[in-house]
Short mmCIF file of C-alpha atoms and ligand atoms in Angstrom, two decimals:
data_model
loop_
_atom_site.label_atom_id
_atom_site.label_comp_id
_atom_site.label_asym_id
_atom_site.label_seq_id
_atom_site.Cartn_x
_atom_site.Cartn_y
_atom_site.Cartn_z
CA MET A 972 273.79 52.81 106.27
CA SER A 973 273.25 52.58 102.55
CA ALA A 974 275.94 53.16 99.91
CA ARG A 975 273.32 54.42 97.49
CA ARG A 976 273.72 58.15 96.89
CA PRO A 977 270.28 59.73 97.16
CA LEU A 978 268.79 61.24 94.01
CA ILE A 979 266.35 64.14 94.18
CA ALA A 980 264.62 64.63 90.84
CA GLY A 981 262.31 67.50 89.93
CA ASN A 982 259.61 66.65 87.39
CA TRP A 983 258.49 69.96 85.93
CA LYS A 984 255.68 68.25 83.97
CA MET A 985 254.16 70.55 81.30
CA TYR A 986 255.20 73.78 83.03
CA ARG A 987 257.67 76.55 82.17
CA THR A 988 258.70 78.23 78.93
CA GLN A 989 262.38 78.34 77.93
CA ALA A 990 263.07 81.62 79.72
CA GLU A 991 261.12 80.56 82.82
CA ALA A 992 262.90 77.21 82.91
CA ALA A 993 266.35 78.78 82.66
CA ALA A 994 265.45 81.22 85.44
CA LEU A 995 264.14 78.38 87.62
CA VAL A 996 267.25 76.24 87.31
CA THR A 997 269.49 79.28 87.87
CA ALA A 998 267.57 80.11 91.04
CA LEU A 999 267.92 76.49 92.16
CA CYS A 1000 271.69 76.51 91.62
CA GLN A 1001 271.96 79.68 93.71
CA ARG A 1002 270.34 77.84 96.61
CA LEU A 1003 272.34 74.60 96.48
CA PRO A 1004 275.44 74.14 98.62
CA ALA A 1005 278.82 73.71 96.88
CA GLN A 1006 278.61 69.96 97.36
CA PRO A 1007 275.02 68.77 97.73
CA ALA A 1008 274.63 65.51 99.66
CA ALA A 1009 272.16 64.34 97.03
CA GLU A 1010 272.50 64.00 93.30
CA VAL A 1011 270.14 66.67 91.95
CA LEU A 1012 268.22 66.27 88.68
CA VAL A 1013 265.72 68.44 86.83
CA LEU A 1014 263.28 67.14 84.21
CA PRO A 1015 261.92 70.09 82.20
CA PRO A 1016 259.51 69.72 79.27
CA PHE A 1017 261.17 68.89 75.93
CA THR A 1018 260.94 72.46 74.64
CA ALA A 1019 262.96 73.82 77.56
CA LEU A 1020 265.73 71.18 77.59
CA ALA A 1021 268.17 73.17 75.46
CA ALA A 1022 267.62 76.36 77.47
CA VAL A 1023 268.18 74.53 80.75
CA ALA A 1024 271.23 72.73 79.33
CA GLN A 1025 272.65 76.11 78.41
CA ALA A 1026 271.93 77.52 81.87
CA LEU A 1027 273.72 74.48 83.36
CA ALA A 1028 276.70 74.69 80.98
CA SER A 1029 279.25 75.40 83.73
CA GLU A 1030 277.33 73.64 86.50
CA SER A 1031 278.15 70.13 87.71
CA ARG A 1032 275.73 69.94 90.65
CA VAL A 1033 272.53 69.54 88.64
CA ALA A 1034 271.87 66.88 86.01
CA LEU A 1035 269.38 67.17 83.16
CA GLY A 1036 266.73 64.67 82.15
CA ALA A 1037 263.59 64.35 80.07
CA GLN A 1038 260.12 63.13 80.95
CA ASN A 1039 259.71 60.52 78.22
CA CYS A 1040 261.37 59.02 75.17
CA HIS A 1041 260.83 56.68 72.24
CA TRP A 1042 263.11 53.68 71.82
CA ALA A 1043 264.30 54.10 68.23
CA LYS A 1044 267.26 56.20 67.15
CA GLU A 1045 265.15 57.96 64.52
CA GLY A 1046 262.19 57.22 62.30
CA ALA A 1047 258.66 58.07 61.24
CA TYR A 1048 257.28 58.42 64.78
CA THR A 1049 255.46 61.74 64.74
CA GLY A 1050 255.36 63.44 68.11
CA GLU A 1051 258.01 61.21 69.70
CA VAL A 1052 261.56 62.07 70.77
CA SER A 1053 264.49 59.67 70.47
CA PRO A 1054 266.79 58.91 73.41
CA TRP A 1055 269.74 59.79 71.18
CA MET A 1056 268.21 63.24 70.66
CA LEU A 1057 267.95 63.61 74.42
CA LEU A 1058 271.62 62.72 74.81
CA ASP A 1059 272.41 65.23 72.09
CA VAL A 1060 270.71 68.04 74.04
CA GLY A 1061 272.57 67.14 77.24
CA CYS A 1062 270.27 64.73 79.09
CA THR A 1063 271.62 61.88 81.16
CA TYR A 1064 268.30 60.65 82.61
CA VAL A 1065 264.78 60.04 81.33
CA LEU A 1066 261.52 59.04 83.02
CA ALA A 1067 259.75 55.91 81.80
CA GLY A 1068 256.19 55.09 82.73
CA HIS A 1069 255.32 58.10 84.89
CA SER A 1070 251.83 57.48 86.23
CA GLU A 1071 250.45 60.41 84.21
CA ARG A 1072 251.67 58.59 81.07
CA ARG A 1073 250.12 55.35 82.29
CA GLN A 1074 246.83 56.89 83.45
CA LEU A 1075 246.21 59.62 80.86
CA PHE A 1076 247.90 58.15 77.78
CA GLY A 1077 247.29 54.45 78.27
CA GLU A 1078 250.94 53.42 78.57
CA THR A 1079 251.28 49.75 79.48
CA ASP A 1080 254.15 47.90 81.12
CA ALA A 1081 255.11 46.58 77.67
CA LEU A 1082 255.40 50.11 76.28
CA VAL A 1083 257.24 51.37 79.37
CA ASN A 1084 259.63 48.46 78.93
CA LYS A 1085 260.37 49.50 75.34
CA ARG A 1086 261.04 53.06 76.45
CA ALA A 1087 263.30 51.99 79.32
CA ARG A 1088 265.28 49.58 77.15
CA GLY A 1089 265.57 52.16 74.37
CA ALA A 1090 266.97 54.62 76.89
CA LEU A 1091 269.50 52.04 78.12
CA ALA A 1092 270.53 51.18 74.56
CA ALA A 1093 271.27 54.84 73.91
CA GLY A 1094 273.24 55.28 77.14
CA LEU A 1095 270.58 57.20 79.04
CA LYS A 1096 269.62 56.28 82.60
CA PRO A 1097 265.90 55.49 82.84
CA ILE A 1098 263.89 56.24 85.97
CA VAL A 1099 261.17 53.61 85.79
CA CYS A 1100 257.99 54.60 87.62
CA ILE A 1101 255.57 52.17 89.26
CA GLY A 1102 252.69 52.60 91.68
CA GLU A 1103 249.18 51.52 92.54
CA THR A 1104 245.88 53.38 92.24
CA LEU A 1105 243.72 54.11 95.29
CA GLN A 1106 241.29 51.40 94.21
CA GLU A 1107 244.12 48.85 94.07
CA ARG A 1108 245.43 49.93 97.48
CA ASP A 1109 241.96 49.73 99.02
CA ALA A 1110 241.57 46.25 97.57
CA GLY A 1111 244.80 45.18 99.30
CA ARG A 1112 246.56 44.71 95.97
CA THR A 1113 249.38 47.27 96.34
CA LEU A 1114 252.29 44.83 96.58
CA SER A 1115 251.10 42.54 93.80
CA VAL A 1116 250.37 45.46 91.43
CA VAL A 1117 253.78 46.98 92.05
CA ALA A 1118 255.52 43.59 91.64
CA SER A 1119 253.78 43.01 88.35
CA GLN A 1120 254.59 46.51 87.03
CA LEU A 1121 258.20 46.02 88.08
CA ALA A 1122 258.59 42.68 86.29
CA GLY A 1123 256.77 43.90 83.17
CA SER A 1124 258.58 47.24 82.92
CA LEU A 1125 262.01 45.65 83.39
CA ALA A 1126 261.54 42.50 81.29
CA GLY A 1127 264.68 41.70 79.31
CA VAL A 1128 266.85 44.14 81.26
CA SER A 1129 270.05 42.47 82.49
CA ALA A 1130 271.51 42.60 86.00
CA GLU A 1131 274.43 44.61 84.54
CA GLU A 1132 272.06 47.12 82.94
CA MET A 1133 270.33 47.58 86.29
CA ALA A 1134 273.39 49.60 87.34
CA HIS A 1135 271.94 52.36 85.14
CA VAL A 1136 268.30 52.03 86.21
CA THR A 1137 266.58 53.96 88.98
CA LEU A 1138 263.09 53.08 90.18
CA ALA A 1139 260.45 55.46 91.44
CA TYR A 1140 257.59 54.21 93.59
CA GLU A 1141 254.78 56.70 93.07
CA PRO A 1142 251.38 55.76 94.45
CA VAL A 1143 248.92 57.24 91.95
CA TRP A 1144 246.68 58.51 94.75
CA ALA A 1145 249.54 60.62 96.12
CA ILE A 1146 250.60 62.37 92.90
CA GLY A 1147 249.53 65.98 92.70
CA THR A 1148 246.94 65.42 95.41
CA GLY A 1149 248.76 66.84 98.42
CA ARG A 1150 248.25 63.45 100.08
CA ASN A 1151 251.61 61.73 100.51
CA ALA A 1152 252.17 58.13 101.58
CA THR A 1153 253.24 57.93 105.20
CA PRO A 1154 256.92 57.09 105.70
CA ALA A 1155 255.87 53.62 106.89
CA GLN A 1156 253.68 53.03 103.82
CA ALA A 1157 256.54 54.10 101.54
CA GLN A 1158 259.08 51.94 103.37
CA GLU A 1159 256.81 48.88 103.22
CA VAL A 1160 256.54 49.09 99.43
CA HIS A 1161 260.20 50.02 98.88
CA ALA A 1162 261.36 47.04 100.95
CA GLN A 1163 259.10 44.77 98.91
CA VAL A 1164 260.38 46.24 95.65
CA ARG A 1165 263.95 45.59 96.76
CA GLU A 1166 263.05 41.98 97.54
CA ASP A 1167 261.43 41.63 94.13
CA LEU A 1168 264.56 43.12 92.54
CA GLY A 1169 266.62 40.49 94.33
CA ARG A 1170 264.52 37.72 92.83
CA LEU A 1171 264.69 39.27 89.35
CA PHE A 1172 268.31 40.46 89.22
CA GLY A 1173 270.17 39.04 92.22
CA ALA A 1174 271.07 40.43 95.63
CA ALA A 1175 273.88 42.75 94.50
CA ALA A 1176 271.71 44.56 91.95
CA ALA A 1177 268.86 44.80 94.46
CA LEU A 1178 271.13 46.41 97.04
CA ALA A 1179 272.65 48.84 94.56
CA THR A 1180 269.45 50.03 92.85
CA ARG A 1181 268.04 53.35 94.00
CA ILE A 1182 264.31 53.41 94.70
CA LEU A 1183 262.87 56.93 94.84
CA TYR A 1184 259.57 57.84 96.47
CA GLY A 1185 257.25 60.21 94.62
CA GLY A 1186 253.87 61.65 95.54
CA SER A 1187 253.32 65.04 97.13
CA VAL A 1188 256.86 65.31 98.53
CA LYS A 1189 257.15 68.79 100.07
CA PRO A 1190 259.78 70.61 102.15
CA ASP A 1191 257.91 69.71 105.34
CA ASN A 1192 257.52 65.95 104.75
CA ALA A 1193 260.71 65.20 102.81
CA ALA A 1194 263.01 64.41 105.75
CA ALA A 1195 260.66 61.82 107.25
CA LEU A 1196 260.19 60.06 103.90
CA LEU A 1197 263.87 60.21 102.99
CA GLY A 1198 264.79 58.90 106.42
CA GLN A 1199 263.37 55.46 105.61
CA MET A 1200 265.93 52.73 105.04
CA ASP A 1201 264.86 51.82 101.51
CA VAL A 1202 263.92 55.31 100.30
CA ASP A 1203 266.88 56.47 98.23
CA GLY A 1204 265.59 59.82 97.08
CA ALA A 1205 262.51 61.52 95.76
CA LEU A 1206 260.74 62.26 92.51
CA VAL A 1207 259.16 65.64 93.16
CA GLY A 1208 256.48 67.19 90.97
CA GLY A 1209 254.70 70.36 92.08
CA ALA A 1210 257.22 71.33 94.76
CA SER A 1211 260.09 71.23 92.25
CA LEU A 1212 258.69 74.32 90.51
CA ASP A 1213 259.74 76.43 93.49
CA ALA A 1214 263.52 76.80 93.65
CA ALA A 1215 263.73 77.46 97.37
CA GLY A 1216 261.39 74.62 98.28
CA PHE A 1217 263.14 72.17 96.00
CA ALA A 1218 266.54 73.15 97.41
CA THR A 1219 265.15 72.50 100.89
CA ILE A 1220 264.03 69.02 99.78
CA CYS A 1221 267.51 68.38 98.31
CA ALA A 1222 269.00 69.30 101.69
CA ALA A 1223 266.67 66.92 103.55
CA VAL A 1224 268.55 63.74 102.59
C1 PEP B 1091 255.41 63.58 90.04
O1 PEP B 1091 255.12 64.34 89.13
O2 PEP B 1091 256.14 62.59 89.82
C2 PEP B 1091 254.90 63.84 91.38
C3 PEP B 1091 255.21 63.01 92.34
O3 PEP B 1091 254.11 64.95 91.53
P1 PEP B 1091 253.75 65.67 92.93
O4 PEP B 1091 255.04 65.80 93.71
O5 PEP B 1091 253.18 66.98 92.53
O6 PEP B 1091 252.78 64.78 93.64
#
């Protein structure tokens, strides 16, 4: 039995206007039990954060997060959003290094590291994403790729700061493809990541850190994935845009 409370996070990607986002989170709240077993988090696009924060004003069951952040408090960084601004709008979490940022926008481990550390400095909890491509998996490089992303993305983070960090293992070939990792494939990588965490930050931090699985998590495969010993929750993309389906995933922990 693990003492880690599962986290189910919904990444809404670049979907939903303000009104649609408020309606979606309201519909989700209507479907959650009074005391969900999992911590529940939604990650709307920047433009909908304030509307969702408002919809969640008297709601303690759902936390708010953003999909990306810069590391500075403010400055001449056109197009970027500061972690302090995210706190100001009501966020407690932020993604760092989602595979779509890495694949489509060229984000490196060094950049992901800056974002994660900037989030920590501001008092936000980063969810640091790692995962191999299909080519890397087919070449038998999954564990080494993930280990290297982990070390690079968390360089300079202290064992104490790890109390505020969540990891998400998201195989690139499983994101938005409808092809999820099998529970055994997910568990193999999660167990390895926990071992790597032990080497980097010590056994206590490794045991306490939540490692989410992401990649085509759906209502019908969530329970099997979440049932694995080292899978401490899920980062859900497409299926989080449906309130009923996402609530079912939240109930699958
Ligand atoms: C994601 O966006 O992090 C994700 C895992 O997407 P999907 O669930 O759609 O594969």
